[in-house]
Coordinates of C-alpha atoms and ligand atoms in Angstrom, one line a residue:
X179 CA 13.7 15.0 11.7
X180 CA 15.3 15.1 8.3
X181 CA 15.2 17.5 5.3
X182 CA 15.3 17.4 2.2
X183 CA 15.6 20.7 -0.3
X184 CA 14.1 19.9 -3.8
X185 CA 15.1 21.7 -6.8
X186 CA 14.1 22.1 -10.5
X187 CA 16.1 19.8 -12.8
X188 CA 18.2 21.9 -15.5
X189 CA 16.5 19.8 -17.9
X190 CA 14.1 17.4 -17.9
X191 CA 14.1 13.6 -15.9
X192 CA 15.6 11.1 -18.2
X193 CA 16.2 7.5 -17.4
X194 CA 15.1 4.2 -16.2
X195 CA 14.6 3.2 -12.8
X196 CA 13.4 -0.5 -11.7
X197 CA 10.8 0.4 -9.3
X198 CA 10.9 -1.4 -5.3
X199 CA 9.3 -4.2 -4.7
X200 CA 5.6 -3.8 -4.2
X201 CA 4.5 -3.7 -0.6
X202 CA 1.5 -5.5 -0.3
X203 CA 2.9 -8.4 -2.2
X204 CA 6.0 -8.4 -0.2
X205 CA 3.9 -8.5 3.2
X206 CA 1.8 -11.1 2.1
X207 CA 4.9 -13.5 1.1
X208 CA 6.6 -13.0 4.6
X209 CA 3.4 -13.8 6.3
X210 CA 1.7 -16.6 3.9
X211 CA 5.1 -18.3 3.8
X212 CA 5.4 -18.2 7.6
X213 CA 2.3 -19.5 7.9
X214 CA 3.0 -22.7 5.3
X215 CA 4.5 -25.4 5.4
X216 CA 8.3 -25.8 3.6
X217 CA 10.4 -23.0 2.8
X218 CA 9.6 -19.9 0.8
X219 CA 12.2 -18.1 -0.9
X220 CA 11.2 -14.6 -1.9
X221 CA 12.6 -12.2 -4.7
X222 CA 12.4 -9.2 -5.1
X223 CA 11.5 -8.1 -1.2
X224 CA 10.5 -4.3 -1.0
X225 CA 13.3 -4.1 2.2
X226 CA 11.2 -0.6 3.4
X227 CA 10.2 0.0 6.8
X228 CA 6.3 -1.3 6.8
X229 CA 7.7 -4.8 5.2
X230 CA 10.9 -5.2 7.7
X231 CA 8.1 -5.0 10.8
X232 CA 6.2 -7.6 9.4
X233 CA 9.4 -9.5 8.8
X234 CA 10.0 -8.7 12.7
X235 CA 6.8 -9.7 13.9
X236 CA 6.8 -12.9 12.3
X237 CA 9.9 -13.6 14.0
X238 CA 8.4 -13.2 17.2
X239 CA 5.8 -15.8 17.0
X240 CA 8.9 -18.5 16.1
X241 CA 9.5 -18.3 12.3
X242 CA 12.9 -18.2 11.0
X243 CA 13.5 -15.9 8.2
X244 CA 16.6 -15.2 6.7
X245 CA 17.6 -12.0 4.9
X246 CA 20.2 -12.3 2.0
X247 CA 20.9 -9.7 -0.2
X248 CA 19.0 -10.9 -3.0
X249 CA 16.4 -12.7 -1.2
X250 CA 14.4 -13.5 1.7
X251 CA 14.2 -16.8 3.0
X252 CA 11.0 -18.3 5.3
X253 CA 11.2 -20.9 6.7
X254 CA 7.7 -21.9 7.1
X255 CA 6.5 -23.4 10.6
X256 CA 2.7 -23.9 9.4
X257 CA 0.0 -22.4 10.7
X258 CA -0.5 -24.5 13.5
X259 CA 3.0 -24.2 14.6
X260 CA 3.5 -20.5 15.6
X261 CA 4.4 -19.9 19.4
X262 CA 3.4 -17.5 21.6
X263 CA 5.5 -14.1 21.2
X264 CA 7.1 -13.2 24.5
X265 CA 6.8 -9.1 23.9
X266 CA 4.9 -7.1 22.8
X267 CA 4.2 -7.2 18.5
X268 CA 5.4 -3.7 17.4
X269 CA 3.9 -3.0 13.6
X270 CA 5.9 0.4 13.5
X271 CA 4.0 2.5 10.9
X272 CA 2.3 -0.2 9.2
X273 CA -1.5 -0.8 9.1
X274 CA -1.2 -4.0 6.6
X275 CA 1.1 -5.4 9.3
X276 CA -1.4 -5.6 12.0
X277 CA -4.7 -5.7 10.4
X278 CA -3.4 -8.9 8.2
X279 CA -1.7 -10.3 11.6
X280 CA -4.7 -9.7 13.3
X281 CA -6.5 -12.1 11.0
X282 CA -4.2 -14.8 11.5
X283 CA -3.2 -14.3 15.0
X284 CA -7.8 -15.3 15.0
X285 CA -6.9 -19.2 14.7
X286 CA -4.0 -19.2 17.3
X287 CA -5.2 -20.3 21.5
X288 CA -2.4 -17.8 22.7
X289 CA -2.3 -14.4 23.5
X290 CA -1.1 -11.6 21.7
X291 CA -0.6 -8.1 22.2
X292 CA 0.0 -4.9 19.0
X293 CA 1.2 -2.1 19.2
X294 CA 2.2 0.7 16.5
X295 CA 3.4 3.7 16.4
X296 CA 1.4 7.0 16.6
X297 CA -0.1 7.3 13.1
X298 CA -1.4 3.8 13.8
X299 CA -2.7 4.7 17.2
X300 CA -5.3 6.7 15.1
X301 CA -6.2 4.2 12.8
X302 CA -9.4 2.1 13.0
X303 CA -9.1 -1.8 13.9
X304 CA -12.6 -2.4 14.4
X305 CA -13.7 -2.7 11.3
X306 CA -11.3 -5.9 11.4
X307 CA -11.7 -6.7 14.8
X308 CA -15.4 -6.4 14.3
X309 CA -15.4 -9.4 12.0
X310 CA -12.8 -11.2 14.0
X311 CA -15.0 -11.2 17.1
X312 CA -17.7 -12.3 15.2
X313 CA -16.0 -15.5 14.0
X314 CA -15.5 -16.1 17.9
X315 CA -12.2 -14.5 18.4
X316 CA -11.2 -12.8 21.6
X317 CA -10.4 -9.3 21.1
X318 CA -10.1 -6.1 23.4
X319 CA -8.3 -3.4 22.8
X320 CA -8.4 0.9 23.3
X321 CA -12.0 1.5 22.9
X322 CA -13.9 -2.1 23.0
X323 CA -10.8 -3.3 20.2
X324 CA -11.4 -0.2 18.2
X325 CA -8.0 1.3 18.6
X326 CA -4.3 0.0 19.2
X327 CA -3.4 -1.9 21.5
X328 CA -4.9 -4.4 20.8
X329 CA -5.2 -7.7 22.8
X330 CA -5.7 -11.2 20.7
X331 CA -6.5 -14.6 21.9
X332 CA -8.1 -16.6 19.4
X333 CA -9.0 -20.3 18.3
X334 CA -12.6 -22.2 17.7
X335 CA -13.4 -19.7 15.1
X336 CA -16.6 -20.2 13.3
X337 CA -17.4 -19.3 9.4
X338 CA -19.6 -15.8 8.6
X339 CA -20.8 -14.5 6.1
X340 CA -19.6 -10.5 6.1
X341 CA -20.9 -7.8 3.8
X342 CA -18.4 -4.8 4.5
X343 CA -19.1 -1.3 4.7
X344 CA -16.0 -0.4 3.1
X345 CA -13.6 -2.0 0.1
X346 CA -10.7 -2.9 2.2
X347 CA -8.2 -4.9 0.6
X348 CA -7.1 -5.4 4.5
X349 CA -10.3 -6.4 6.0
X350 CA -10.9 -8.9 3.1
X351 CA -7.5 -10.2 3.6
X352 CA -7.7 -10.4 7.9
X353 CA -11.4 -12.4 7.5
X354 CA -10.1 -14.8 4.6
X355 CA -6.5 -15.4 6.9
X356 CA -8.7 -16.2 10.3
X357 CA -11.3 -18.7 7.5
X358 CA -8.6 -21.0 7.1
X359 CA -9.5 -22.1 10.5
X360 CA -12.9 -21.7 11.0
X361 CA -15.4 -24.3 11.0
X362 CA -17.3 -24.1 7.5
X363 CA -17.0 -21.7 4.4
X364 CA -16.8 -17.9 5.2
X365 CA -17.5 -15.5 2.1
X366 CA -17.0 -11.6 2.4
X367 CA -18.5 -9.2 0.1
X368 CA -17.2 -5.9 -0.7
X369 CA -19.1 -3.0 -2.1
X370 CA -16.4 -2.6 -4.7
X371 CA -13.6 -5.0 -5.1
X372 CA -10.6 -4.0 -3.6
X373 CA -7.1 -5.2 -4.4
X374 CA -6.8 -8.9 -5.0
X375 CA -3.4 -9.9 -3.8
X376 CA -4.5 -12.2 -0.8
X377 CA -6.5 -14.6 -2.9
X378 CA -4.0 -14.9 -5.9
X379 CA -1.1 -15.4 -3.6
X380 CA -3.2 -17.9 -1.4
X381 CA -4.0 -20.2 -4.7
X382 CA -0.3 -20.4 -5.8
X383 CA 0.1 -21.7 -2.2
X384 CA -2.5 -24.3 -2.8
X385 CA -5.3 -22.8 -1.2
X386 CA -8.7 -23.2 -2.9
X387 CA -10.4 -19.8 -2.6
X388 CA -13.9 -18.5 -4.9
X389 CA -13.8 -15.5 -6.0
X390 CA -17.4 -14.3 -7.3
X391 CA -18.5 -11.1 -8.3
X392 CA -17.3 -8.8 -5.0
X393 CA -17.4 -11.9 -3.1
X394 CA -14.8 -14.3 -1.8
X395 CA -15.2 -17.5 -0.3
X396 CA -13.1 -19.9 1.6
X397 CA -13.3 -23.4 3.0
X398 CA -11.7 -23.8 6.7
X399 CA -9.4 -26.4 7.6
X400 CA -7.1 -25.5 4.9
X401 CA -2.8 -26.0 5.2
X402 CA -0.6 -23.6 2.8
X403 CA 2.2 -25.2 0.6
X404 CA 5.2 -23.1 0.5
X405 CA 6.0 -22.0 -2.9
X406 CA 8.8 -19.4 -4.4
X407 CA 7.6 -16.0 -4.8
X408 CA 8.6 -13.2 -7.1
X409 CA 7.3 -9.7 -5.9
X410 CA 7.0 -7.3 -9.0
X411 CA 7.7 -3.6 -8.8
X412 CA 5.2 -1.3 -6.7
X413 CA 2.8 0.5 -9.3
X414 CA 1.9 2.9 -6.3
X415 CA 5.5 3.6 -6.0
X416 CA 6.0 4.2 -9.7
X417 CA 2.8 6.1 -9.9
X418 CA 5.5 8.7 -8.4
X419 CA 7.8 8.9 -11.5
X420 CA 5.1 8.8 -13.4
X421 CA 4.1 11.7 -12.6
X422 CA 7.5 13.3 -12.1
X423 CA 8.0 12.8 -15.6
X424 CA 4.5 13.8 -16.8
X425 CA 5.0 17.3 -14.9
X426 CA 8.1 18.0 -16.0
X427 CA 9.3 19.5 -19.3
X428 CA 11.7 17.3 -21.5
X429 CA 11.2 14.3 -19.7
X430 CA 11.1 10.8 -20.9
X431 CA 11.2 8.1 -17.6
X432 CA 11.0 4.3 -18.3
X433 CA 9.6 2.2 -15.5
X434 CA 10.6 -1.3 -15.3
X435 CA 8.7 -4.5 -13.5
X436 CA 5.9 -2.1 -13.2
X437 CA 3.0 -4.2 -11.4
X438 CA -0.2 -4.0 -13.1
X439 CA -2.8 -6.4 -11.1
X440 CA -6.0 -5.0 -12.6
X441 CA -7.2 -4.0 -9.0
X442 CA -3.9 -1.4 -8.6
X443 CA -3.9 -0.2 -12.1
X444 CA -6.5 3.0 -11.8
X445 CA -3.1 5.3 -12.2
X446 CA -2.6 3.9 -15.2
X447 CA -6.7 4.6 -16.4
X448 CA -6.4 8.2 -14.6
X449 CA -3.2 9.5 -16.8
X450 CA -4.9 7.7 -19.9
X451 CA -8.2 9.8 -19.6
X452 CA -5.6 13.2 -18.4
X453 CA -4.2 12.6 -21.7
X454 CA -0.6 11.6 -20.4
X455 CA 1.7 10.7 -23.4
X456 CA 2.2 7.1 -21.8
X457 CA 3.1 3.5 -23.3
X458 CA 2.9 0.1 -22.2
X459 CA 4.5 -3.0 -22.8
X460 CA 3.2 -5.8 -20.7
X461 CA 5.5 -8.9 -20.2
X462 CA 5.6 -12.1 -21.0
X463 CA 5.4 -13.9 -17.1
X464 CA 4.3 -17.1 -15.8
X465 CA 4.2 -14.8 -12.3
X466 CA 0.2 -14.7 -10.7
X467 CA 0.9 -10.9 -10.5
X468 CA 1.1 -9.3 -14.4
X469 CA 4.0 -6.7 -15.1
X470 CA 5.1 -3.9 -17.8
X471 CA 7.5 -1.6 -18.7
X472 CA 6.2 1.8 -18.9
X473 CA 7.1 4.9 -20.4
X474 CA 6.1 8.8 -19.5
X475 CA 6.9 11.6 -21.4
X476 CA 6.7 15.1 -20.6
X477 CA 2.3 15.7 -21.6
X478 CA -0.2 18.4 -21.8
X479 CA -2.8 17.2 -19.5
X480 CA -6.6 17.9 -18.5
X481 CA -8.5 17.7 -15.5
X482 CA -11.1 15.2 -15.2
X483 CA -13.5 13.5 -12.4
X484 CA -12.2 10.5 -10.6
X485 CA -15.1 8.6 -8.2
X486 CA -17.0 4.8 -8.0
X487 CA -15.3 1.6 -8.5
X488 CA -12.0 4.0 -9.7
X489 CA -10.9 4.8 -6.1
X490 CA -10.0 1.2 -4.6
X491 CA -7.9 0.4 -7.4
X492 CA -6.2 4.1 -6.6
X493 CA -6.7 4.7 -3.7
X494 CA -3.2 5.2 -2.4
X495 CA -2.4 6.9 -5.7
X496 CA -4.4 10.0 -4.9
X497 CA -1.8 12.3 -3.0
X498 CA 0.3 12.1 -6.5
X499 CA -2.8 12.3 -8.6
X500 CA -3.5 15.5 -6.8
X501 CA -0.1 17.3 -7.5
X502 CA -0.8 15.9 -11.3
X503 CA -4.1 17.9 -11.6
X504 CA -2.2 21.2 -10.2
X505 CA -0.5 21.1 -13.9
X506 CA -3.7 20.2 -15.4
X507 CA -6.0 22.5 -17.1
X508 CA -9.6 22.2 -16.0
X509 CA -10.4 20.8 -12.8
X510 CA -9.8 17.6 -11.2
X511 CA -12.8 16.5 -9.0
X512 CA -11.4 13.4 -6.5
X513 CA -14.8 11.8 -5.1
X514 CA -16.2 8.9 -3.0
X515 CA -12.4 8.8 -1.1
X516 CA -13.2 9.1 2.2
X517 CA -11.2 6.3 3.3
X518 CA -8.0 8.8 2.9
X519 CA -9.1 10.3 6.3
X520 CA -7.9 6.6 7.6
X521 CA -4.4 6.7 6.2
X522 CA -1.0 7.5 7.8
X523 CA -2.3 10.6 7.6
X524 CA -5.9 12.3 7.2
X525 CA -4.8 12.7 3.5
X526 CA -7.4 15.0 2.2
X527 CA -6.5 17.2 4.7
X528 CA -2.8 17.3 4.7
X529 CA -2.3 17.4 0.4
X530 CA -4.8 19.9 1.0
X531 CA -3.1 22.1 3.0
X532 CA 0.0 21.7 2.2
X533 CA -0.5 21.8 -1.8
X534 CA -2.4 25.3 -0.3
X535 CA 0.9 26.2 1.3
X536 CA 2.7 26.4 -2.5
X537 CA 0.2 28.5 -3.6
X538 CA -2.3 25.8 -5.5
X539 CA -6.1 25.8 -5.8
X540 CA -7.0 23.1 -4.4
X541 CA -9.8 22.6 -1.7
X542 CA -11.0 20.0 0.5
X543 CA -14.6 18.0 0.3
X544 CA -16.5 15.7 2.3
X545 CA -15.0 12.6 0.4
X546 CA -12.3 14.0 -1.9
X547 CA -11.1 16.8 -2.8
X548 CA -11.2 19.8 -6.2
X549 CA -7.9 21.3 -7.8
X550 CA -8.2 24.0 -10.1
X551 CA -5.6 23.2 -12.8
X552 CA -2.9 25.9 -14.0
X553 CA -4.6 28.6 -12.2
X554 CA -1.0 29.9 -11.2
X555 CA 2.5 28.3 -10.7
X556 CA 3.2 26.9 -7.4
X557 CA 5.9 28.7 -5.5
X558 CA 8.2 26.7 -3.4
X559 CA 8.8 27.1 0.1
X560 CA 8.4 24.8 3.3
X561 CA 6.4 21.7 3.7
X562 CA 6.0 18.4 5.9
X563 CA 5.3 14.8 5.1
X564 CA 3.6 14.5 8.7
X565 CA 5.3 11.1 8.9
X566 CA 2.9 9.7 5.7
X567 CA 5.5 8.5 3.2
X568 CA 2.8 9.2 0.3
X569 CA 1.9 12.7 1.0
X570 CA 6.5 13.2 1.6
X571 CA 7.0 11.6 -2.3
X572 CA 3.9 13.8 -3.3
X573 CA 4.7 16.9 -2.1
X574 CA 8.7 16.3 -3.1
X575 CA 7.9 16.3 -6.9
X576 CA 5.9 19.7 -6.3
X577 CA 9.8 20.9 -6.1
X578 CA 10.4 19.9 -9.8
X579 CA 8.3 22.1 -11.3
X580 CA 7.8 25.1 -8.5
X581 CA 9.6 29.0 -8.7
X582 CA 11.9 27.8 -5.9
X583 CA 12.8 25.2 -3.9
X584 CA 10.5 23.0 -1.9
X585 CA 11.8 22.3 1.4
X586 CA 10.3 18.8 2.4
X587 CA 10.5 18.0 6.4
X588 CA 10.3 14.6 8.0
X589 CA 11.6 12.6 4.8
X590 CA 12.7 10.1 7.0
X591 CA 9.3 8.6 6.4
X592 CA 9.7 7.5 2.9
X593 CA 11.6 4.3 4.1
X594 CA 8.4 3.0 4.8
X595 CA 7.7 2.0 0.8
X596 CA 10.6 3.6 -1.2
X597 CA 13.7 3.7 0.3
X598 CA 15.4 4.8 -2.7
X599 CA 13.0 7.6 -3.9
X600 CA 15.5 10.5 -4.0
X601 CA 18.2 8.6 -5.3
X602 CA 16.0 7.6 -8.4
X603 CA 15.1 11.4 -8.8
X604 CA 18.7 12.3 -8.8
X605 CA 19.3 9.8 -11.0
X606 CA 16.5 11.1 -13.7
X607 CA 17.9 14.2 -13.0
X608 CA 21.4 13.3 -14.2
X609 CA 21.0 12.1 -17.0
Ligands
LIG230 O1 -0.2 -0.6 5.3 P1 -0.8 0.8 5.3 O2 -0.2 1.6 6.3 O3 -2.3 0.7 5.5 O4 -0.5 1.4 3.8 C1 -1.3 2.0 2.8 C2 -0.2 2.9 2.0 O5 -0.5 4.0 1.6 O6 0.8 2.3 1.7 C3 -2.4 2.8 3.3 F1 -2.1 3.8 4.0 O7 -1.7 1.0 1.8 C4 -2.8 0.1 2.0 C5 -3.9 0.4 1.1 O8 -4.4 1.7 1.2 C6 -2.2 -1.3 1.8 C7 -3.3 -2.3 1.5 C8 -2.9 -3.8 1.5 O9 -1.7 -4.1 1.3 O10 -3.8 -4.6 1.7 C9 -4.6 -2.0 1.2 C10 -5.1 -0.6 1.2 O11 -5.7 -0.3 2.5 P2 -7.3 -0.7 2.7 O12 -7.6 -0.1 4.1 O13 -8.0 -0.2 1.6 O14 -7.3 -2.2 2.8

């Protein structure tokens, strides 16, 4: 396992950094352009860990991508021309991988076996399987389809109409991929709406998809026409340097491409209401996925409640949000985010104890979590990213502003969404 040692910067983080390719977006154009017909070229590709296993996968079941240094090019075989994969589909750490794959694996008469690795072998499928089966999909799996592997043989899906339990970007997505085959319309209802990537990538592929209210709804029998896609910068992987240069004193970090799809942008309303000394620019695009260049300077912040319709939009924002409210004064009440007990890691657990372990107040709820702002500085010393990329970045930037030295273990699993994460810090830190 890998370790990194994080220190204090003499002065404060300075620069500008283009932020990776966002990661939902990035999945989404591998597997939409597999699935249409022509060829899709993609720029700016987020080459991380999570995206090269969907890139892998889709292989497997006969689609020819090609990787270029600039771009990624599909090759598009349409959705009734993928072939059987003879191995086993590995999604590695990725749970957009094969909850997405699942969906559209639903319209194909072959047989399909995933796998992933352990982190994923915790992870729920049924609340995607569940829905899958339901439109007439064959599904077994660990626990009745509940839990990796899981077994897929699909075809003669029919429409339903789903109300989930949960707002699941990935659920949504799995249900609307397995409606392009199924006979009739199929709607799904979330309880809030969760992020919107699917169905504005689907339309710039031609694909005729209602969005009402919480509710989407899709027509079967539907072909995808390739089309070029731009990915924009990850907004939950600048959410990092944006709070790296919130925290830190004499900082001023400019974020370029910054994606800011209203359903991803809750960071953004979060350091507003902290009181963050932020700014904005959006740009000009003809892109279906908005972007802006933001700026964050050193700020006094406060603690506030976060809860509701808030946490979808960010949701994978909270393990950085958390070390934000440590430098906060007040406390920060995180609510209604149980679903973090689903991620790579149980994540109110592991920020918890491990912000614990560098002497913060924090402590663990039901559905969130409470930090005590300011009560003390933290202190440096040993911690572990548990193979979760998010909680790794989060507890890295606790070394920016501790007594000593944070001593992060298992970095290895940043690759999964920001290869470059250290070498952007250093490269604030330069400056
Ligand atoms: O892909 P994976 O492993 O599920 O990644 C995470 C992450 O932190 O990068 C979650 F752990 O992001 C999910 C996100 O939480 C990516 C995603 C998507 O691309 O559709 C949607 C969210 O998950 P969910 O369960 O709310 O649908």
């Amino acid at each position: 396992m890998l370790e990194t040692v994080i220190n204090k910067p003499n002065t404060g983080l300075v620069g500008t950094i283009t932020v990776p390719g966002d990661k939902s977006i990035s999945h989404r154009a591998v597997m939409f352009g597999s699935i249409a017909n022509g060829t899709t070229e993609i720029t700016g590709f987020l080459k991380g860990e999570d995206c090269l296993s969907t890139i892998r996968c889709m292989r497997q079941l006969g689609v020819n991508i090609e990787e270029k240094e600039d771009k990624i090019i599909v090759h598009g075989k349409g959705l009734d021309g993928l072939q059987e994969p003879e191995e086993v589909l590995d999604v590695g750490n990725s749970g957009t991988t094969i909850r997405l794959l699942s969906g559209i694996l639903a319209t194909q008469s072959f047989s399909n076996v995933l796998v992933g690795d352990d982190s994923i072998a915790k992870r729920p499928m049924g609340r995607v399987t569940g829905p899958l089966k339901m439109m007439n999909a064959f599904i077994d799996g660990r626990d009745q389809g509940q839990l990796t592997p899981l077994f897929i043989r699909g075809g003669n899906l029919n429409a339903i109409n789903y109300v989930s339990p949960v707002a699941s970007a990935q659920v949504k997505s799995a249900i609307i991929l397995a409606s392009l085959r199924a006979n009739g319309t199929t709607k799904v209802t979330e309880p809030y709406r969760s992020r919107d990537h699917t169905e504005r990538m689907l339309k710039a592929f031609q694909v005729d998809v209602e969005v009402s209210g919480n509710t989407v709804a899709i027509k079967g029998g539907h072909d995808l026409v390739a089309t070029n896609v731009h990915v924009p910068g990850d907004i939950s992987s600048a959410a990092f340097m944006l709070v790296a240069g919130a925290i830190t004193k004499n900082s001023k970090v400019i974020l370029n491409n910054v994606g800011v799809n209203p359903t991803r942008t809750g960071i953004i309303d979060v350091l507003e209401k902290m009181g963050a000394d932020m700014d904005i620019e959006y740009d000009q695009t003809s892109s279906f996925e908005p972007t802006a260049t933001i700026t964050m300077k050193s700020s006094s912040l406060n603690g506030i409640t976060i809860d509701g319709d808030l946490i979808p939009r960010l949701i994978d924002e909270i393990p950085a949000i958390a070390v934000l409210a440590t430098q906060a004064e007040g406390t920060t009440v995180i609510k209604d985010a149980a679903e973090l007990k689903v991620k790579e890691t149980n994540r109110i657990d592991t920020m918890v104890n491990q912000l614990k372990a560098l002497g913060a107040n924090i402590r663990a709820t039901d559905d969130g979590m409470i930090i005590e702002g300011q009560t003390k500085p933290l202190t440096g010393g040993e911690v572990n990213s548990f193979g979760d990329h998010r909680v790794g970045m989060a507890m890295a930037l606790c070394g920016l502003i501790s007594d000593s030295p944070v001593q992060l273990i298992n970095t290895e699993a940043i690759n999964v969404s920001y290869p470059k994460f250290f070498e952007h810090l250093e490269m604030l830190k330069q400056k």
